[in-house]
């Protein structure tokens, strides 16, 4: 123990099984009172033959031998590789990542998705045996005996230790199962925070598992809902709302980023948005596409005023005011915009704006939220609603009048209302006067500004219908002369008489329809009636 507290790297290797190098010999020798020490004493204790079997880093020969002798390596090599090599965010690949990647930073996701090093060889075999021992202890703790009863608290702790051991071995599936078992035991004993943490970790493991896509979605959705339930029972409404949002986006995991979402996924997302801000406080609640508000009381439909006032008061009590809660809502709106769900995105953005307005502070975030709402409305082709919100809502806040976002919003509305495409290009140009306001927007909203048109909805890819060119006419040599129409000279006598009679009959019908024909069927049969032309006095 002479090296203890003098070599931090060796302490980490001994306690946590790391494979990193130790401290420099010069730093250890400088802290000793006896001056320099010989090289044999400056050597790391981990390099001795007695501790070589405890080190996690094994040679290639040992790893190959362990792979053939260890039954766990054959089934866990793929899972450990998938955990360590899976990118934290695969949006660039065109596939929707897991909800933990969407709503968390890449550094945080990378630190929690996979261990720093995965054990191999004899170290992995020993750790797997340790995990199996913890599992047996947990099973024994939950067994009812003559003089004992099940102990969920001890079982939950043993399951957690087993899961940690499987994590060090890179066993995704086994760790996930033991996390769920630990969460169930902790939830039964009202340890809600620990249970929620276990469920959340299991959901993250489900995102990177080797299961089929449908099963991964269902597991991720269910586990995040279990975490939300635990947070709700604990009274942490902000974390419960975040877990609900992650559960909703678990249903679209693995789907192409630009593909339309299924109706059940849209319904889950809109319900998750309402867990942050109730519909009575959301000015864009009319743009909700699916479901109905949880604050709607159908039993008291006769008294609408009392119903709205009570719902509004209840929504104010349940609004989420945690720090950065609005950023989760805006991130949800951007994901909906990516899939061209403009109405649902505007509904989510309205919830985020309502959360900022409820705080009572005039911030830059609120100005950007106002501008974002107008951009979405203009992308939907509704310049009238954008102008109405600009004059009746946005301009009523004094601090917004002097912001860059207000100037950009006004110029955008004016250019589209005047159908001035040239002015619209000048407003959103990279070198224009509004480049600072555009640079502060989310990249998805900046892209949407470039797609706005003076009329109609914004489309990511304009479908240009190219007219098919007619094939060139064949050369004159290849043309066949058309047969000339028959002339009267070529007709026989009977055919010519029939054609002449048919022509006169057609002319008579036309004259009769116009009222210009002779009335040969008048009174008296011979034209001798009162209407006869002979009775007209022309003098």
Short mmCIF file of C-alpha atoms in Angstrom, two decimals, residues 184-400:
data_model
loop_
_atom_site.label_atom_id
_atom_site.label_comp_id
_atom_site.label_asym_id
_atom_site.label_seq_id
_atom_site.Cartn_x
_atom_site.Cartn_y
_atom_site.Cartn_z
CA UNK A 184 -39.80 -2.54 -10.23
CA UNK A 185 -38.47 -3.39 -6.76
CA UNK A 186 -37.68 0.23 -5.96
CA UNK A 187 -41.06 1.44 -7.21
CA UNK A 188 -42.86 -1.01 -4.95
CA UNK A 189 -41.06 0.46 -1.92
CA UNK A 190 -41.84 4.09 -2.89
CA UNK A 191 -38.23 4.80 -3.92
CA UNK A 192 -39.49 6.79 -6.90
CA UNK A 193 -36.29 8.64 -7.81
CA UNK A 194 -34.21 5.46 -7.94
CA UNK A 195 -36.92 3.66 -9.90
CA UNK A 196 -37.18 6.50 -12.43
CA UNK A 197 -33.41 6.52 -12.89
CA UNK A 198 -33.37 2.76 -13.52
CA UNK A 199 -36.23 2.96 -16.02
CA UNK A 200 -34.56 5.84 -17.86
CA UNK A 201 -31.29 3.95 -18.10
CA UNK A 202 -33.12 0.86 -19.37
CA UNK A 203 -34.83 3.01 -22.01
CA UNK A 204 -31.47 4.34 -23.19
CA UNK A 205 -30.22 0.77 -23.47
CA UNK A 206 -33.32 -0.15 -25.48
CA UNK A 207 -32.38 2.53 -28.03
CA UNK A 208 -29.04 0.84 -28.74
CA UNK A 209 -30.13 -2.78 -28.42
CA UNK A 210 -30.04 -5.41 -31.16
CA UNK A 211 -33.79 -6.01 -31.10
CA UNK A 212 -35.98 -5.45 -34.12
CA UNK A 213 -37.11 -1.88 -34.68
CA UNK A 214 -40.73 -2.40 -33.63
CA UNK A 215 -39.73 -3.97 -30.32
CA UNK A 216 -37.17 -1.24 -29.67
CA UNK A 217 -39.83 1.43 -30.14
CA UNK A 218 -42.30 -0.27 -27.83
CA UNK A 219 -39.72 -0.89 -25.11
CA UNK A 220 -38.40 2.66 -25.26
CA UNK A 221 -41.92 4.09 -25.17
CA UNK A 222 -43.02 1.88 -22.26
CA UNK A 223 -39.90 2.42 -20.14
CA UNK A 224 -40.01 6.21 -20.49
CA UNK A 225 -43.68 6.16 -19.51
CA UNK A 226 -42.78 4.11 -16.43
CA UNK A 227 -40.14 6.70 -15.55
CA UNK A 228 -42.70 9.48 -16.03
CA UNK A 229 -45.10 7.64 -13.71
CA UNK A 230 -42.40 7.40 -11.04
CA UNK A 231 -41.54 11.08 -11.35
CA UNK A 232 -45.22 12.01 -11.13
CA UNK A 233 -45.71 10.06 -7.92
CA UNK A 234 -42.67 11.81 -6.50
CA UNK A 235 -44.08 15.23 -7.42
CA UNK A 236 -41.44 16.06 -10.04
CA UNK A 237 -43.78 17.26 -12.78
CA UNK A 238 -41.00 18.76 -14.89
CA UNK A 239 -39.06 15.53 -15.13
CA UNK A 240 -42.27 13.61 -15.67
CA UNK A 241 -43.15 15.84 -18.62
CA UNK A 242 -39.66 15.36 -20.09
CA UNK A 243 -39.95 11.58 -19.79
CA UNK A 244 -43.38 11.73 -21.43
CA UNK A 245 -41.90 13.68 -24.34
CA UNK A 246 -39.13 11.10 -24.73
CA UNK A 247 -41.70 8.32 -24.67
CA UNK A 248 -43.60 10.00 -27.51
CA UNK A 249 -40.51 10.32 -29.70
CA UNK A 250 -39.62 6.72 -28.94
CA UNK A 251 -42.37 5.78 -31.38
CA UNK A 252 -40.56 7.46 -34.31
CA UNK A 253 -37.09 6.10 -33.54
CA UNK A 254 -35.42 4.62 -36.61
CA UNK A 255 -37.76 6.38 -39.02
CA UNK A 256 -36.36 8.60 -41.81
CA UNK A 257 -35.99 12.16 -40.55
CA UNK A 258 -38.07 13.69 -43.34
CA UNK A 259 -40.83 11.06 -43.34
CA UNK A 260 -44.32 11.82 -42.05
CA UNK A 261 -45.13 10.63 -38.55
CA UNK A 262 -47.86 8.12 -37.91
CA UNK A 263 -51.12 9.35 -36.33
CA UNK A 264 -50.48 7.56 -33.03
CA UNK A 265 -47.04 9.19 -32.77
CA UNK A 266 -48.48 12.66 -33.47
CA UNK A 267 -51.13 12.10 -30.83
CA UNK A 268 -48.51 11.06 -28.28
CA UNK A 269 -46.36 14.11 -29.07
CA UNK A 270 -49.27 16.55 -28.73
CA UNK A 271 -50.31 14.96 -25.44
CA UNK A 272 -46.73 15.32 -24.22
CA UNK A 273 -46.76 19.00 -25.19
CA UNK A 274 -49.87 19.52 -23.07
CA UNK A 275 -48.08 18.06 -20.03
CA UNK A 276 -45.84 21.15 -20.15
CA UNK A 277 -48.49 23.79 -20.90
CA UNK A 278 -52.23 23.21 -20.79
CA UNK A 279 -54.35 24.10 -23.79
CA UNK A 280 -56.25 26.90 -21.96
CA UNK A 281 -52.95 28.84 -21.82
CA UNK A 282 -51.88 28.00 -25.36
CA UNK A 283 -52.94 30.61 -27.93
CA UNK A 284 -52.29 28.09 -30.71
CA UNK A 285 -54.46 25.35 -29.26
CA UNK A 286 -56.74 25.44 -32.33
CA UNK A 287 -53.91 23.99 -34.42
CA UNK A 288 -53.89 20.75 -32.46
CA UNK A 289 -54.58 17.91 -34.88
CA UNK A 290 -55.40 14.89 -32.71
CA UNK A 291 -57.10 14.13 -29.42
CA UNK A 292 -58.72 16.59 -27.06
CA UNK A 293 -57.46 18.62 -24.17
CA UNK A 294 -57.16 17.06 -20.73
CA UNK A 295 -58.65 20.27 -19.33
CA UNK A 296 -61.86 19.95 -21.34
CA UNK A 297 -64.87 19.19 -19.14
CA UNK A 298 -67.64 17.70 -21.27
CA UNK A 299 -69.96 17.24 -18.28
CA UNK A 300 -70.27 21.00 -17.80
CA UNK A 301 -70.69 21.92 -21.45
CA UNK A 302 -73.79 24.08 -20.76
CA UNK A 303 -71.86 26.62 -18.68
CA UNK A 304 -69.00 27.42 -21.04
CA UNK A 305 -67.78 30.51 -19.17
CA UNK A 306 -67.41 28.72 -15.84
CA UNK A 307 -65.77 25.80 -17.60
CA UNK A 308 -63.18 28.00 -19.32
CA UNK A 309 -62.36 29.97 -16.18
CA UNK A 310 -61.87 26.86 -14.06
CA UNK A 311 -59.79 25.19 -16.78
CA UNK A 312 -57.63 28.30 -17.09
CA UNK A 313 -56.97 28.39 -13.36
CA UNK A 314 -56.16 24.69 -13.32
CA UNK A 315 -53.77 25.08 -16.25
CA UNK A 316 -51.94 27.91 -14.47
CA UNK A 317 -51.40 25.66 -11.46
CA UNK A 318 -49.99 22.79 -13.54
CA UNK A 319 -47.77 24.71 -15.97
CA UNK A 320 -44.15 23.56 -15.95
CA UNK A 321 -41.87 26.41 -14.86
CA UNK A 322 -38.62 24.46 -14.53
CA UNK A 323 -35.45 25.90 -16.02
CA UNK A 324 -35.03 25.24 -19.73
CA UNK A 325 -38.40 23.48 -19.94
CA UNK A 326 -39.31 25.65 -22.93
CA UNK A 327 -36.23 24.40 -24.81
CA UNK A 328 -37.61 20.86 -24.77
CA UNK A 329 -40.86 22.13 -26.30
CA UNK A 330 -39.03 24.11 -28.98
CA UNK A 331 -36.89 21.09 -29.80
CA UNK A 332 -40.08 19.07 -30.21
CA UNK A 333 -41.44 21.77 -32.55
CA UNK A 334 -38.27 21.68 -34.66
CA UNK A 335 -38.56 17.91 -35.02
CA UNK A 336 -42.13 18.34 -36.22
CA UNK A 337 -41.03 21.02 -38.67
CA UNK A 338 -38.41 18.65 -40.01
CA UNK A 339 -41.23 16.29 -40.94
CA UNK A 340 -43.46 19.09 -42.36
CA UNK A 341 -46.14 18.88 -39.67
CA UNK A 342 -46.69 22.64 -39.63
CA UNK A 343 -49.91 22.66 -37.60
CA UNK A 344 -48.57 20.43 -34.82
CA UNK A 345 -45.29 22.36 -34.79
CA UNK A 346 -47.17 25.63 -34.38
CA UNK A 347 -49.18 24.10 -31.54
CA UNK A 348 -45.97 23.08 -29.77
CA UNK A 349 -44.38 26.47 -30.39
CA UNK A 350 -47.41 28.17 -28.92
CA UNK A 351 -46.95 26.12 -25.75
CA UNK A 352 -43.32 27.19 -25.49
CA UNK A 353 -44.28 30.83 -26.00
CA UNK A 354 -46.94 30.56 -23.30
CA UNK A 355 -44.33 29.14 -20.88
CA UNK A 356 -42.04 32.12 -21.54
CA UNK A 357 -44.89 34.60 -21.16
CA UNK A 358 -45.91 33.00 -17.87
CA UNK A 359 -42.49 33.75 -16.40
CA UNK A 360 -43.15 37.48 -16.68
CA UNK A 361 -39.69 38.39 -17.95
CA UNK A 362 -39.05 40.01 -21.33
CA UNK A 363 -36.20 37.94 -22.77
CA UNK A 364 -34.55 37.37 -26.10
CA UNK A 365 -36.00 33.86 -26.07
CA UNK A 366 -39.52 35.30 -26.11
CA UNK A 367 -38.68 37.56 -29.07
CA UNK A 368 -37.35 34.58 -31.00
CA UNK A 369 -40.46 32.60 -30.08
CA UNK A 370 -42.69 35.35 -31.54
CA UNK A 371 -40.64 35.42 -34.73
CA UNK A 372 -40.71 31.63 -34.99
CA UNK A 373 -44.50 31.55 -34.77
CA UNK A 374 -44.74 34.08 -37.60
CA UNK A 375 -42.31 32.10 -39.76
CA UNK A 376 -44.36 28.94 -39.31
CA UNK A 377 -47.60 30.77 -40.18
CA UNK A 378 -46.02 32.25 -43.31
CA UNK A 379 -44.73 28.81 -44.28
CA UNK A 380 -48.30 27.55 -43.96
CA UNK A 381 -49.37 30.32 -46.38
CA UNK A 382 -51.49 32.15 -43.78
CA UNK A 383 -50.21 35.72 -43.98
CA UNK A 384 -53.48 37.06 -42.58
CA UNK A 385 -53.10 35.16 -39.30
CA UNK A 386 -49.43 36.17 -39.10
CA UNK A 387 -50.33 39.84 -39.52
CA UNK A 388 -53.10 39.55 -36.92
CA UNK A 389 -50.80 38.00 -34.32
CA UNK A 390 -48.13 40.57 -35.09
CA UNK A 391 -50.44 43.53 -34.48
CA UNK A 392 -52.61 42.21 -31.65
CA UNK A 393 -50.12 40.16 -29.62
CA UNK A 394 -46.49 40.78 -30.49
CA UNK A 395 -46.57 44.57 -30.77
CA UNK A 396 -48.35 44.84 -27.41
CA UNK A 397 -45.11 43.94 -25.64
CA UNK A 398 -42.98 47.06 -25.39
CA UNK A 399 -39.64 45.28 -25.18
CA UNK A 400 -40.33 43.51 -28.47
#
